[in-house]
Structure formats: structure tokens, C-alpha cells
PDB file of C-alpha atoms in Angstrom:
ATOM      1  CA  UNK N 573      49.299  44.957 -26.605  1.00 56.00           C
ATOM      2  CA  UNK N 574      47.188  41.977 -26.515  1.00 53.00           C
ATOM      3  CA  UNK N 575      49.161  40.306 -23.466  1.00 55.00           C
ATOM      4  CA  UNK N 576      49.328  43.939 -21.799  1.00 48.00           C
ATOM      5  CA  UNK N 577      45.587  43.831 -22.012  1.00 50.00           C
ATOM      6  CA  UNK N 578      45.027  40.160 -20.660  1.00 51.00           C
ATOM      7  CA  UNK N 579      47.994  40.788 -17.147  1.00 46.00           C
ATOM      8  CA  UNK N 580      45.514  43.594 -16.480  1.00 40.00           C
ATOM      9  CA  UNK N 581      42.701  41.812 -16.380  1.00 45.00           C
ATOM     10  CA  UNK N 582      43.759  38.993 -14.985  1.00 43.00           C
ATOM     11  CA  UNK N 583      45.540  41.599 -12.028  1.00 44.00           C
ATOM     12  CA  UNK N 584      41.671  42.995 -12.055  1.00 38.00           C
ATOM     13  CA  UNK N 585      40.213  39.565 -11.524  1.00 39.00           C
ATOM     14  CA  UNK N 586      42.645  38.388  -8.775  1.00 40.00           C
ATOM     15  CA  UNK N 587      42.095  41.720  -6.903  1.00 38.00           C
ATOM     16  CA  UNK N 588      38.115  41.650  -7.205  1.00 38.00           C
ATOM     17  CA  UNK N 589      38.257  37.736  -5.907  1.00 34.00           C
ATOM     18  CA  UNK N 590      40.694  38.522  -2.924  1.00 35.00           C
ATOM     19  CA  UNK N 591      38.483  41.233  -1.525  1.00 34.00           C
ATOM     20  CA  UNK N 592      35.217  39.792  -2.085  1.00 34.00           C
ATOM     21  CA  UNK N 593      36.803  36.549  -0.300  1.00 36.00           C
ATOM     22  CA  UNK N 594      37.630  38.518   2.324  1.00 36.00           C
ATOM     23  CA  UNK N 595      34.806  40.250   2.795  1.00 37.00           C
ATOM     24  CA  UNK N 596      32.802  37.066   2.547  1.00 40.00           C
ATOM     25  CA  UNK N 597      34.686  34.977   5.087  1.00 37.00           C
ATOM     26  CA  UNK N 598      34.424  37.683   7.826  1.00 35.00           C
ATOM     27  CA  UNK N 599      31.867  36.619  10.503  1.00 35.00           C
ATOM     28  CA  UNK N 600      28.788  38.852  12.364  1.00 35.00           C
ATOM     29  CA  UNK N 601      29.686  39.936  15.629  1.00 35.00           C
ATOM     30  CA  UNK N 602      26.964  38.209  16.696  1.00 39.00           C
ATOM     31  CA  UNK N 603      28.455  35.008  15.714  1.00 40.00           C
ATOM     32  CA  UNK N 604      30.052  34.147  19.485  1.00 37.00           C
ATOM     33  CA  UNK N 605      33.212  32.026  19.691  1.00 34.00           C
ATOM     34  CA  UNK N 606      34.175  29.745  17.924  1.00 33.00           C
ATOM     35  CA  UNK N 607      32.938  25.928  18.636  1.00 31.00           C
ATOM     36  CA  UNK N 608      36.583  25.311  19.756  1.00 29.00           C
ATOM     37  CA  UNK N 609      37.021  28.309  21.869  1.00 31.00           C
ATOM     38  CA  UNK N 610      33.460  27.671  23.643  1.00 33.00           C
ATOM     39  CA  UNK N 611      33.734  26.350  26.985  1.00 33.00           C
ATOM     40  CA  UNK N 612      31.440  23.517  27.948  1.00 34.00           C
ATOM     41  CA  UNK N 613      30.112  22.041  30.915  1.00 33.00           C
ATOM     42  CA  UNK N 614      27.387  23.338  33.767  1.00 32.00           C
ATOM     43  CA  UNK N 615      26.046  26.965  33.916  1.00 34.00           C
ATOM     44  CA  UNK N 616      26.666  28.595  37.118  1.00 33.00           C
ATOM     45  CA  UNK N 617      23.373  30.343  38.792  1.00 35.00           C
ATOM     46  CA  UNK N 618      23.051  33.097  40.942  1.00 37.00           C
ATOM     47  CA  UNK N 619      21.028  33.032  43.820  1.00 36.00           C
ATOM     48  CA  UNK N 620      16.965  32.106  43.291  1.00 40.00           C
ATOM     49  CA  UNK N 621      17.890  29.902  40.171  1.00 42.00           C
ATOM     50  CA  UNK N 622      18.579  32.813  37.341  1.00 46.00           C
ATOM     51  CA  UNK N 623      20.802  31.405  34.824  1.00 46.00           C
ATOM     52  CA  UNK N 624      24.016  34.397  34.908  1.00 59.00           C
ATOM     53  CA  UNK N 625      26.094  32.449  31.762  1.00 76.00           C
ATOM     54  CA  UNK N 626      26.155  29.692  29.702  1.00 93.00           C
ATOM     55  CA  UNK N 627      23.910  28.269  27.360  1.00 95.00           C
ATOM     56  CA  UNK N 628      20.268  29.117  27.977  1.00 97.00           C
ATOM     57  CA  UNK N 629      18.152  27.375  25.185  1.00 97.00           C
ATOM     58  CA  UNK N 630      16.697  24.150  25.697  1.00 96.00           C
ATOM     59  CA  UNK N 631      16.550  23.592  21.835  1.00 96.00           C
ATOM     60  CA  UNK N 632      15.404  24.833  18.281  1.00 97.00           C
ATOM     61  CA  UNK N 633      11.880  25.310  17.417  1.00 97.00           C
ATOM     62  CA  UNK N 634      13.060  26.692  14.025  1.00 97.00           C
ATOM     63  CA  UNK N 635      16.798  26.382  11.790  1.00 96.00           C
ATOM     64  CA  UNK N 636      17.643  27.209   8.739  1.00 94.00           C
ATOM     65  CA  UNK N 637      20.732  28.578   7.219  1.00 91.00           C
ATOM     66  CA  UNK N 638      20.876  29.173   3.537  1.00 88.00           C
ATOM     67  CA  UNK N 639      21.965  31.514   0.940  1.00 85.00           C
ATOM     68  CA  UNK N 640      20.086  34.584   0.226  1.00 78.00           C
ATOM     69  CA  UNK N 641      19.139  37.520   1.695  1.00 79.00           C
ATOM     70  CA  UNK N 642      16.841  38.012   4.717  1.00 86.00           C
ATOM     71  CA  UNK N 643      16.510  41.149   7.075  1.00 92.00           C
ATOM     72  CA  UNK N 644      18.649  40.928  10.460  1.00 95.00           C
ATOM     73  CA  UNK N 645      16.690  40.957  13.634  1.00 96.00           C
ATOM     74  CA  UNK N 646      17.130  39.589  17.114  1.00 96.00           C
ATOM     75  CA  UNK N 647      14.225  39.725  19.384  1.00 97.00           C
ATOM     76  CA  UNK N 648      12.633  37.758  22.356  1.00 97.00           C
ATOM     77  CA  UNK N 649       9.458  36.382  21.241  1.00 98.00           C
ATOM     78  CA  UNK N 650       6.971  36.287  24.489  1.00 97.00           C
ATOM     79  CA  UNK N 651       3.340  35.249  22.899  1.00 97.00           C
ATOM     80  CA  UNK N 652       1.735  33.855  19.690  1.00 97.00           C
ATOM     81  CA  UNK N 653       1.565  37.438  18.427  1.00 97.00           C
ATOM     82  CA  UNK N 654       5.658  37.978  18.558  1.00 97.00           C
ATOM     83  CA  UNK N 655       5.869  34.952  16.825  1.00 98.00           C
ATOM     84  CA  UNK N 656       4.005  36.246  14.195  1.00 97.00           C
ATOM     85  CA  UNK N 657       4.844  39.396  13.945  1.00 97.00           C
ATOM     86  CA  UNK N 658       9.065  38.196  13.847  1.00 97.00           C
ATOM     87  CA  UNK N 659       7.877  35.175  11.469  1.00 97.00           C
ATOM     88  CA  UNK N 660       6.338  38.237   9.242  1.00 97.00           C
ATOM     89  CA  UNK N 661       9.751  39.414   7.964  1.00 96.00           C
ATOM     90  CA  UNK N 662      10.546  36.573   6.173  1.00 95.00           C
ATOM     91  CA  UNK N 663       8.502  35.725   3.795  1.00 92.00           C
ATOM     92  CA  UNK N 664       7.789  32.485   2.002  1.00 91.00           C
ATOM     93  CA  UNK N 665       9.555  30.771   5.173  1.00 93.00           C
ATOM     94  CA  UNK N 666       7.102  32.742   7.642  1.00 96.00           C
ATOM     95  CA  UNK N 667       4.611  29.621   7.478  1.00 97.00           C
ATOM     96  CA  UNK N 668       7.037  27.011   8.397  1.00 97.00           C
ATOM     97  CA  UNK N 669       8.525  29.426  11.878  1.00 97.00           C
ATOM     98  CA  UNK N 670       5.458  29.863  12.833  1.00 97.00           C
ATOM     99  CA  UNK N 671       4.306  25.865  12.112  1.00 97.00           C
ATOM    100  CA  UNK N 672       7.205  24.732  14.241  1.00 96.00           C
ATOM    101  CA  UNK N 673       6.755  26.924  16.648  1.00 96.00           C
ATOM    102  CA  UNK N 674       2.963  27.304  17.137  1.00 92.00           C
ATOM    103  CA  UNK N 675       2.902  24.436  20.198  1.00 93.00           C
ATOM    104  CA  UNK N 676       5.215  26.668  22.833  1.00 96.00           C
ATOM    105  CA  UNK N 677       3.558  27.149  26.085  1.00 96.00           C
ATOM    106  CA  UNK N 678       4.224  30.906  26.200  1.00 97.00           C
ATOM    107  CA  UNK N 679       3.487  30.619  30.007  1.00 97.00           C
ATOM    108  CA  UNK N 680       6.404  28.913  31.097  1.00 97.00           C
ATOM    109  CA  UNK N 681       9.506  29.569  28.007  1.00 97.00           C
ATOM    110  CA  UNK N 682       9.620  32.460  25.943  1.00 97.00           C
ATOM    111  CA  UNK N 683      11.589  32.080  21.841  1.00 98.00           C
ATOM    112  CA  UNK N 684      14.381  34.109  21.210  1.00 98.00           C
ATOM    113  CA  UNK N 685      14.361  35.037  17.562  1.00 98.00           C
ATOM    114  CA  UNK N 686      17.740  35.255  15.446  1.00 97.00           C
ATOM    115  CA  UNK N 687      18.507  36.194  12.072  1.00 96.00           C
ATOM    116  CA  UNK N 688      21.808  36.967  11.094  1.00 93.00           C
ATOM    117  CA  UNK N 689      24.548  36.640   7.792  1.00 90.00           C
ATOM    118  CA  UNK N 690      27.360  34.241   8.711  1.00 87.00           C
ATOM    119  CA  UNK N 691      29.700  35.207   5.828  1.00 85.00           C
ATOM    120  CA  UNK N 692      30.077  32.131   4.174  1.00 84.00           C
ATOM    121  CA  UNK N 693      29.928  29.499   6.189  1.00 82.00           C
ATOM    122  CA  UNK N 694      26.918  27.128   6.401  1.00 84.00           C
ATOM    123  CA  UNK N 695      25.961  26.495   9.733  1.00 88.00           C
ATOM    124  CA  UNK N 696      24.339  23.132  10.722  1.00 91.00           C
ATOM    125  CA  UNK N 697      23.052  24.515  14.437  1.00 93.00           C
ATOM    126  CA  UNK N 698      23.580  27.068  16.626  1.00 94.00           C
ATOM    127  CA  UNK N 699      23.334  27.909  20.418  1.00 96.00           C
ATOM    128  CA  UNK N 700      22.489  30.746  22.456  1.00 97.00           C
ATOM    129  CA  UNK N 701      24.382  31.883  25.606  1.00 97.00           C
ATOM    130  CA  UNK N 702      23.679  34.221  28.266  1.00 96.00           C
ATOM    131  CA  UNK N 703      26.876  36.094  30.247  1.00 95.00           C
ATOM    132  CA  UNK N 704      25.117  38.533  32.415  1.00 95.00           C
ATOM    133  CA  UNK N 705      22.120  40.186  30.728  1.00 95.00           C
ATOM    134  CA  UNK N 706      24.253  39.567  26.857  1.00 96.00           C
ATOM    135  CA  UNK N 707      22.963  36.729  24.520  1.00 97.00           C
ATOM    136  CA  UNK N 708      25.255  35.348  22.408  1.00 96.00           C
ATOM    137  CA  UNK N 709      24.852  33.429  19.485  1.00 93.00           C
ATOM    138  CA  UNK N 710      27.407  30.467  18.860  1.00 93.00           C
ATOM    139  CA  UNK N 711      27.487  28.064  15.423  1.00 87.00           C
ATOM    140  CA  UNK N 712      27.495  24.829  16.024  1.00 85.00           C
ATOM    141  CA  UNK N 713      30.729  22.863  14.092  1.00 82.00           C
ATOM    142  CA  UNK N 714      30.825  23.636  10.747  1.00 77.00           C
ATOM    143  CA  UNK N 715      33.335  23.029   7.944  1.00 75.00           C
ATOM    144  CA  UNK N 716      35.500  26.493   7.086  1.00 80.00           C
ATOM    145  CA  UNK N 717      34.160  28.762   4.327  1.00 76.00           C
ATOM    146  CA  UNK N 718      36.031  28.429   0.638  1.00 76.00           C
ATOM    147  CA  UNK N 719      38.428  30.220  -0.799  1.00 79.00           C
ATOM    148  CA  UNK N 720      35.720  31.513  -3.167  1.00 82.00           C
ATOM    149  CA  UNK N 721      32.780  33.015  -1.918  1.00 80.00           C
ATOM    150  CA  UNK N 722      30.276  34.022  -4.671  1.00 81.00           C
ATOM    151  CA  UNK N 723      27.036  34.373  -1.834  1.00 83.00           C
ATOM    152  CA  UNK N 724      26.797  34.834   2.217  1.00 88.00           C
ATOM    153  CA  UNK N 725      24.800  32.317   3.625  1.00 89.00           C
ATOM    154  CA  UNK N 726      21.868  34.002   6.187  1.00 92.00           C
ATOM    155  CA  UNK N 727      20.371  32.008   9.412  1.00 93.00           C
ATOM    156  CA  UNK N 728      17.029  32.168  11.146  1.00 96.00           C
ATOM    157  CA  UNK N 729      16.869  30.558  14.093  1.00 97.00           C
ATOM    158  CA  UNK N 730      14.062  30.087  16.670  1.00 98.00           C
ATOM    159  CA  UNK N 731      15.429  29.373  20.364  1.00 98.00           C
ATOM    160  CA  UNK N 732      13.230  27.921  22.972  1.00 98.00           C
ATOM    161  CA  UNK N 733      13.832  29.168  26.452  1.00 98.00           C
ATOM    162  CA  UNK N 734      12.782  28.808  30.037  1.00 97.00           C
ATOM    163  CA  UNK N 735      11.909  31.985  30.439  1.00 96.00           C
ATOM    164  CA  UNK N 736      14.048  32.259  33.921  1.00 96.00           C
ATOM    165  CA  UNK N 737      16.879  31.614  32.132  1.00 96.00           C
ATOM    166  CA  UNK N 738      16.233  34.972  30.404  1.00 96.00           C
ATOM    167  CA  UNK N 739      17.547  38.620  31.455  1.00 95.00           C
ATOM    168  CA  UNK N 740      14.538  41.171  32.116  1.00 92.00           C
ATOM    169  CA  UNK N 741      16.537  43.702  29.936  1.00 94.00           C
ATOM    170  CA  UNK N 742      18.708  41.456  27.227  1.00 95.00           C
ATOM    171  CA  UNK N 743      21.468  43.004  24.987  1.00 96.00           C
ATOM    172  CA  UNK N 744      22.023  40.846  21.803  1.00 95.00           C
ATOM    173  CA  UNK N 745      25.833  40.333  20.891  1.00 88.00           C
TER     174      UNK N 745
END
């Protein structure tokens, strides 16, 4: 009875660690391509100088990807009061966004705010690309999630763009 007892919960364990492994190492639609499967190189332009793909951000004026929870929101940020506002819905981090961010020069580049779970992996950067009026974010290299995946890791990431590089009406992928 006793070995009966510990092949079923051993069978129980497995079972619970497969799923929530799987479940864990899936990705956010909104997680792009793969590094390998991005394509590099120039952006093509259509004409008067609007960026139509490729990647659009000139940097990060915010990063962080760690473990925990954190709601998900994508939105372009065009003035001090977006910022805020976006900066708002995360709490105890909401002073360092808006710290790293306070010195844009809303006239000229817009930030393109990104939160998002990435399953399990940690990522070290991220990108964001434009194909048509779609932004797309894409992690930077990062190692493959474990086997075991006890927490999803969350990003927030702060994108500074020219803001002719941007589509009048985005749609976040």
C-alpha cells in the first residue's frame, strides 16, 4: 500500500511539473521573433522619410525584467503626463521610469511603453520594430528558460522614438 501510495504521488508530481513547465516556457505574442530569426540590417522608408519596418527605437530610457507580477500595457507615451500616468501602474518602480525618463524632449521623440510576461526567460534587452503601422517587441539574446519554472519573469520597458518613425494609428503585436 505504502509504495502504491508513493507511484501516485510521484505520477502527481511529474504531471503538475510538466504542465506548469510548459505553461511557463510559452512566450507572449508580443514577444516578436526570435533573436536568430530577426533580420538585421537598414530599414527601408517610404516616401517623405516614414520608417514602414524595422527597428524604430533609438534606445531604452527604462529596462527591467524580473520576476513578479506587474499589469500588461502597451502604450505610446507623447508628454510628461503619459509618462506618468503609464509609470503609475507600477508601483514602487514608478519613481525610477519616470527618473530615467523625465529628460525626453517630447517635441521631437515620443516613448513607447511596454510591459509584458516573457514566460520564463530573463531578458537582458529588447527592441521594438515597426512593419507597417504593427510594433513589435523583440528580446534581445537571452539564455533558454529551465526545465523548471517555479515564477514568469515580467518586463517594463521604456522605448525612445523619433516620433516619425511612429505610425499615426499603431497596433501593438
Amino acid at each position: 500500500m505504502g509504495s502504491l501510495r508513493r507511484a501516485v504521488s510521484a505520477s502527481l508530481l511529474a504531471a503538475s511539473l510538466i504542465t506548469l513547465s510548459a505553461a511557463c516556457g510559452r512566450e507572449h505574442p508580443a514577444a516578436g521573433a526570435h533573436p536568430s530569426r530577426s533580420t538585421g540590417g537598414t530599414s527601408p522608408s517610404r516616401p517623405g522619410g516614414r520608417i514602414d519596418s524595422g527597428r524604430i527605437d533609438t534606445g531604452l530610457a527604462y529596462f527591467a525584467s524580473t520576476s513578479g507580477g506587474a499589469p500588461e500595457i502597451h502604450t505610446v507615451l507623447r508628454d510628461g503626463a503619459g509618462l506618468d500616468a503609464f509609470a503609475g501602474h507600477f508601483g514602487r518602480r514608478a519613481d525610477a521610469i519616470t527618473a530615467k525618463a523625465r529628460n525626453t524632449d517630447f517635441s521631437r521623440t515620443a516613448l513607447v511603453g511596454w510591459s509584458m510576461t516573457t514566460g520564463c526567460a530573463r531578458w537582458p534587452s529588447a527592441t521594438l520594430r515597426r512593419s507597417g503601422d504593427r510594433l513589435v517587441l523583440v528580446a534581445g539574446r537571452h539564455p533558454s528558460p529551465p526545465p523548471e519554472c517555479f515564477a514568469p519573469f515580467h518586463l517594463i520597458a521604456v522605448f525612445v522614438v523619433p516620433k516619425e518613425r511612429l505610425p499615426s494609428q499603431p497596433v501593438f503585436s
